[in-house]
Amino acid sequence: MRVVRLASEIDFDGWRVAARDLRTEGIPPETIVWTVERDLFSPPPCGEGAGGGGASAEMAGSEPSPPPQPLPVRGRGFTVPPAFVELARSVVLHRSGERFALLYRLLWRLEREPRLIDNPADPDVAKARDMEKAVSRAIHKMHAFVRFRLIETEPEAYAAWFEPAHRVTEAAAPFFARRFTTMTWTILTPDACVAWDGQTLKVSDGADPADAPAEDAQEELWRTYYASIFNPARLNEKMMRQEMPKRYWRNLPEARLIPQLIETAQERAAAMVAATPSPAPDRVLKAALRQARDGSYNGDVPTSLEAVAAGVQLCRRCDLWRDATQGVSGQGAAHARLMFVGEQPGDQEDLAGRPFVGPAGQVFDEALAQAGVPRDRTYVTNAVKHFKHEPRGKRRIHKTPDRGEVQACRWWLDAERRLVRPRVIVALGATAAHAVMGKATPIGANRGKALQLPDQTRAVLTYHPSFLLRLPDAAARERARAEFVEDLRLAGELAGLLD
Amino acid sequence: MAVLDIRRKLSILADAAKYDASCASSGGEKRDSVGGKGVGSTEGMGICHAYAPDGRCISLLKILLTNFCIYDCAYCINRVSSNTPRARFSVQEVVDLTLNFYKRNYIEGLFLSSGVIRNGDYTMEEMVRIAKALRLDHDFRGYIHLKLIPEASPELAAEAGLYADRVSINIELPQDESLKSLAPEKDVGDIKRAMGRMRLAIDERAEPARTAPRKTFARSQSTQLIVGADQASDGDILARSASLYGAYRLSRVYYSAFSPIPDSSHRLPSSRPPLLREHRLYQADWLMRFYGFEQPEIIGAGEDLDLSVDPKTGWALRHREKFPVDVNLADRETLLRVPGLGAKAVERILLARRQARLTIDDLKRVGAVVKRAKAFVVAEGWTPGMATDGEHLKARLVEPAQLSLF
């Protein structure tokens, strides 16, 4: 039987050196006893005065703990996966008496099973992972449940007494240094004390509950907040205990309210349910009527582009408004000679409330510039004013509007045509062609020429810019793009917009 | 008006804020107070500093600037027609409270909302002043979440984004029609447009800086839907969520079981909050966000979720032809659809099975809920036999109610 004495409960480096030598020597796990040295002349704890007295060591301030190093090779040395070193560093902080033995057993097995650490289903690995999880939870709970108390005012100094579930005081301390860098504070625990003076973290031996700082005046306000934010109608004691285990309660100033809050919850909730509701004021009913009247989008024919823009927002002629952010009406010169009609707003247009600002809009702008047509002298709108789409995870997938929706929305397109009175209308894509021509009109057979509309307006049919974006073949895309620019130039010429 | 002391104000204005379910302090930019003049840090993961007896996390100082309000939303305790006691904080009071609580490690930061006083712009301006004072005068680097007032000007909303880590606007009711009748002064168009602008602003600032170093800006937005105040079905609610996630890249949609409030309006149900229903909606929401389910697969419009089993088990029971799944062969997407296998367990299964064929006991060790999973999987030394198609399977999977439903 071999007995190994480590310098402290969390002596990872000591364990590492001993374990390396033992495995190199070929000493099997079942023949080793791991113990921790009890120092008879242990220095006094840091309890007396914040951070005072006792043997203390400096920690690397607010720096995060150093990245795990592979074990150095010595003699016929060996290496282990970095994941194991990281795991061991954390498991050592667990209060379990068998942590050193378990870690050595894993190290021993790693010789024959080099990928052991990657097998979460192995019983030893699973146990070590559980301990690692418990340690990490203890660190997290320490970050959450430490309660500082003001102990000096000029300059401000704070102290806290805390009892962590595992030996995590040193591991949890850098977080407080990063968060409260400009404060002076001390955290006392039974295992160790850490003190921060604004520059360095000093660690010393554990303290006694009697060293806990006196109550802070803010705690009364904090309790007021705790009691007020609780909703008695949602009492769920089990969930609270799971997340805030009772072992922490004695150091939480708010916890003393818990029994009373629970006791009175049922009664308070029942009183709210039973209370007779007060009658709704007339004002509310009148407002509801007013809102209902505002839905009269079927009313008068709009007489200005502003009326179109406002009307589109209230439009319920089809169901597309429901999932859209807003209606997007046309924009541009009020009496433009050239009007462009697209299909419908896309994702970006729906958010911004303006037509052709997304990726297709960019293609459109570039082609317009190439054709020499100034966009600010044209009017740009869509056949359908709301974005039709289907949510797919975090994105919205465009859906082509159906015939009914195009038909319903012609009310607005016709109003825009009447108000702008363009000489030439360019329909971009099949949906727009349908809306402008009043019947399905294929683009391929009709593009590149000036068509006559019944009201003496001329129409040009061409591709929708997003069609160009979707073409997978580069050569085909270039060809279509050239045709698109050609069509825009033709329209610009017909409208007399080219220099 | 009587002058209230700070404690009385805090009790009124925290009480008024508690119906908002959001408490997250995660997703902020990583920063600390090293080299600064004040205190504060955010390290990605939020911290719950306490739990109230309702089991809810207390992470932020969640208060209203004031609960005076010119609106009359039926579901809200602060509506103008309610007889609740009223109070209003000064800017300085909120700043002091936040810093005092923060320095004692009670909170991660501030979550500030408000009733609307005078008008949207005036209210929003006051809220922005608080955030600005914390950031600029006190170099506060903790978390700030600001509720946006939808009808406030876009410039003020953008300014809020400069100082906040997260902004949110509560859409509250899953159907626009009910918003109209229960919150007559609120304009759903205003809400959607404000969310749309905010997403564009967040997206734009998230792009890597090209020339000048970019100013920090809110990283995310969220919203809340009240469950059980109107007639909307679970299918309607989830369809609304799917639409909101897609449109505005929300980091969260919170579901809040409609809770009876003191002095409630006669137009709303006066009953216990439907907590189990809220829980099932969260589960369904997770299926959409992390498990590759689309909303129509989980539930159709107009339908309600089965409260007796979780929605994934519900889906599996309706699609028994897809089971059993072999845990030693199936791909990630298929494993994620097995009841009892969480996202973490699935990752561990994929790792572990590279080394050995997995048994039912192995599944337990990687964190699967074997009781629920075993009728749906094949493992080394285990087949469910006829169990997958058994007519009593559902009865065996119904869990005893875990939430205190009274």
mmCIF file of N, CA, C and O in Angstrom, chain A residues 10 59 93 95 138-139 142-143 162-164 166-176 185 187-195 201 203-204:
data_model
loop_
_atom_site.group_PDB
_atom_site.id
_atom_site.type_symbol
_atom_site.label_atom_id
_atom_site.label_comp_id
_atom_site.label_asym_id
_atom_site.label_seq_id
_atom_site.Cartn_x
_atom_site.Cartn_y
_atom_site.Cartn_z
ATOM 1 N N ILE A 10 -6.957 21.139 -2.255
ATOM 2 C CA ILE A 10 -7.113 21.452 -3.680
ATOM 3 C C ILE A 10 -5.747 21.480 -4.381
ATOM 4 O O ILE A 10 -5.538 22.200 -5.333
ATOM 5 N N MET A 59 -2.784 35.916 -6.013
ATOM 6 C CA MET A 59 -3.238 35.220 -7.207
ATOM 7 C C MET A 59 -2.999 36.120 -8.402
ATOM 8 O O MET A 59 -2.773 37.309 -8.251
ATOM 9 N N LEU A 93 -11.490 20.131 -6.986
ATOM 10 C CA LEU A 93 -12.195 21.071 -6.101
ATOM 11 C C LEU A 93 -13.430 20.453 -5.444
ATOM 12 O O LEU A 93 -14.062 21.055 -4.577
ATOM 13 N N ARG A 95 -15.775 18.139 -3.058
ATOM 14 C CA ARG A 95 -15.567 17.752 -1.663
ATOM 15 C C ARG A 95 -15.496 16.232 -1.470
ATOM 16 O O ARG A 95 -15.212 15.756 -0.383
ATOM 17 N N ALA A 138 -21.197 24.876 -8.383
ATOM 18 C CA ALA A 138 -20.858 25.541 -7.117
ATOM 19 C C ALA A 138 -20.204 26.895 -7.383
ATOM 20 O O ALA A 138 -20.460 27.867 -6.672
ATOM 21 N N ILE A 139 -19.375 26.949 -8.419
ATOM 22 C CA ILE A 139 -18.754 28.234 -8.782
ATOM 23 C C ILE A 139 -19.832 29.220 -9.222
ATOM 24 O O ILE A 139 -19.882 30.366 -8.784
ATOM 25 N N MET A 142 -21.811 30.437 -6.380
ATOM 26 C CA MET A 142 -21.052 31.393 -5.572
ATOM 27 C C MET A 142 -21.095 32.773 -6.238
ATOM 28 O O MET A 142 -21.307 33.786 -5.575
ATOM 29 N N HIS A 143 -20.930 32.805 -7.557
ATOM 30 C CA HIS A 143 -21.046 34.081 -8.270
ATOM 31 C C HIS A 143 -22.413 34.704 -8.015
ATOM 32 O O HIS A 143 -22.549 35.915 -7.915
ATOM 33 N N PHE A 162 -19.458 33.545 3.081
ATOM 34 C CA PHE A 162 -20.129 32.621 2.158
ATOM 35 C C PHE A 162 -19.674 31.193 2.408
ATOM 36 O O PHE A 162 -18.536 30.961 2.826
ATOM 37 N N GLU A 163 -20.602 30.235 2.188
ATOM 38 C CA GLU A 163 -20.240 28.829 2.369
ATOM 39 C C GLU A 163 -20.484 28.058 1.075
ATOM 40 O O GLU A 163 -21.604 27.635 0.797
ATOM 41 N N PRO A 164 -19.457 27.901 0.259
ATOM 42 C CA PRO A 164 -19.632 27.246 -1.037
ATOM 43 C C PRO A 164 -19.854 25.736 -0.900
ATOM 44 O O PRO A 164 -19.400 25.127 0.077
ATOM 45 N N HIS A 166 -18.636 23.395 -2.796
ATOM 46 C CA HIS A 166 -17.350 22.709 -2.978
ATOM 47 C C HIS A 166 -16.223 23.713 -2.756
ATOM 48 O O HIS A 166 -16.482 24.882 -2.486
ATOM 49 N N ARG A 167 -14.969 23.258 -2.869
ATOM 50 C CA ARG A 167 -13.851 24.144 -2.494
ATOM 51 C C ARG A 167 -13.501 25.065 -3.655
ATOM 52 O O ARG A 167 -12.437 24.962 -4.261
ATOM 53 N N VAL A 168 -14.404 25.963 -3.952
ATOM 54 C CA VAL A 168 -14.276 26.751 -5.183
ATOM 55 C C VAL A 168 -13.930 28.220 -4.933
ATOM 56 O O VAL A 168 -13.951 29.019 -5.867
ATOM 57 N N THR A 169 -13.601 28.588 -3.696
ATOM 58 C CA THR A 169 -13.395 30.013 -3.396
ATOM 59 C C THR A 169 -12.357 30.643 -4.323
ATOM 60 O O THR A 169 -12.604 31.684 -4.937
ATOM 61 N N GLU A 170 -11.201 30.017 -4.435
ATOM 62 C CA GLU A 170 -10.143 30.572 -5.290
ATOM 63 C C GLU A 170 -10.574 30.595 -6.755
ATOM 64 O O GLU A 170 -10.307 31.545 -7.484
ATOM 65 N N ALA A 171 -11.275 29.524 -7.175
ATOM 66 C CA ALA A 171 -11.683 29.437 -8.580
ATOM 67 C C ALA A 171 -12.742 30.476 -8.907
ATOM 68 O O ALA A 171 -12.822 30.950 -10.043
ATOM 69 N N ALA A 172 -13.580 30.812 -7.918
ATOM 70 C CA ALA A 172 -14.664 31.764 -8.193
ATOM 71 C C ALA A 172 -14.204 33.211 -8.083
ATOM 72 O O ALA A 172 -14.858 34.118 -8.587
ATOM 73 N N ALA A 173 -13.071 33.445 -7.420
ATOM 74 C CA ALA A 173 -12.667 34.817 -7.090
ATOM 75 C C ALA A 173 -12.387 35.730 -8.292
ATOM 76 O O ALA A 173 -12.781 36.893 -8.269
ATOM 77 N N PRO A 174 -11.703 35.242 -9.351
ATOM 78 C CA PRO A 174 -11.374 36.172 -10.444
ATOM 79 C C PRO A 174 -12.595 36.855 -11.054
ATOM 80 O O PRO A 174 -12.524 37.996 -11.486
ATOM 81 N N PHE A 175 -13.725 36.157 -11.047
ATOM 82 C CA PHE A 175 -14.966 36.757 -11.548
ATOM 83 C C PHE A 175 -15.282 38.056 -10.801
ATOM 84 O O PHE A 175 -15.624 39.076 -11.398
ATOM 85 N N PHE A 176 -15.152 38.010 -9.455
ATOM 86 C CA PHE A 176 -15.464 39.203 -8.661
ATOM 87 C C PHE A 176 -14.446 40.310 -8.917
ATOM 88 O O PHE A 176 -14.783 41.491 -8.892
ATOM 89 N N TRP A 185 -12.793 44.667 -1.650
ATOM 90 C CA TRP A 185 -13.705 43.677 -1.071
ATOM 91 C C TRP A 185 -12.976 42.443 -0.577
ATOM 92 O O TRP A 185 -11.855 42.149 -1.006
ATOM 93 N N ILE A 187 -13.949 38.218 0.507
ATOM 94 C CA ILE A 187 -14.926 37.141 0.657
ATOM 95 C C ILE A 187 -14.337 36.115 1.623
ATOM 96 O O ILE A 187 -13.254 35.576 1.385
ATOM 97 N N LEU A 188 -15.059 35.878 2.719
ATOM 98 C CA LEU A 188 -14.615 34.913 3.721
ATOM 99 C C LEU A 188 -15.415 33.623 3.556
ATOM 100 O O LEU A 188 -16.637 33.661 3.448
ATOM 101 N N THR A 189 -14.716 32.490 3.516
ATOM 102 C CA THR A 189 -15.407 31.203 3.513
ATOM 103 C C THR A 189 -14.682 30.279 4.491
ATOM 104 O O THR A 189 -13.564 30.577 4.905
ATOM 105 N N PRO A 190 -15.307 29.170 4.849
ATOM 106 C CA PRO A 190 -14.641 28.243 5.765
ATOM 107 C C PRO A 190 -13.364 27.649 5.160
ATOM 108 O O PRO A 190 -12.474 27.218 5.883
ATOM 109 N N ASP A 191 -13.248 27.607 3.816
ATOM 110 C CA ASP A 191 -12.094 26.991 3.179
ATOM 111 C C ASP A 191 -10.955 27.973 2.976
ATOM 112 O O ASP A 191 -9.784 27.616 3.086
ATOM 113 N N ALA A 192 -11.291 29.196 2.601
ATOM 114 C CA ALA A 192 -10.262 30.167 2.245
ATOM 115 C C ALA A 192 -10.879 31.552 2.234
ATOM 116 O O ALA A 192 -12.093 31.696 2.176
ATOM 117 N N CYS A 193 -10.015 32.567 2.292
ATOM 118 C CA CYS A 193 -10.484 33.935 2.155
ATOM 119 C C CYS A 193 -9.793 34.538 0.948
ATOM 120 O O CYS A 193 -8.610 34.287 0.718
ATOM 121 N N VAL A 194 -10.529 35.350 0.197
ATOM 122 C CA VAL A 194 -9.890 36.079 -0.890
ATOM 123 C C VAL A 194 -10.159 37.561 -0.668
ATOM 124 O O VAL A 194 -11.264 37.950 -0.275
ATOM 125 N N ALA A 195 -9.151 38.366 -0.925
ATOM 126 C CA ALA A 195 -9.294 39.799 -0.732
ATOM 127 C C ALA A 195 -8.779 40.527 -1.959
ATOM 128 O O ALA A 195 -7.757 40.142 -2.543
ATOM 129 N N LEU A 201 -5.356 40.004 -6.024
ATOM 130 C CA LEU A 201 -6.173 39.099 -5.224
ATOM 131 C C LEU A 201 -5.249 38.404 -4.240
ATOM 132 O O LEU A 201 -4.266 37.791 -4.642
ATOM 133 N N VAL A 203 -5.004 35.463 -1.301
ATOM 134 C CA VAL A 203 -5.695 34.297 -0.767
ATOM 135 C C VAL A 203 -5.088 33.942 0.577
ATOM 136 O O VAL A 203 -3.876 33.946 0.731
ATOM 137 N N SER A 204 -5.945 33.642 1.559
ATOM 138 C CA SER A 204 -5.422 33.179 2.842
ATOM 139 C C SER A 204 -6.348 32.091 3.379
ATOM 140 O O SER A 204 -7.328 31.732 2.734
#
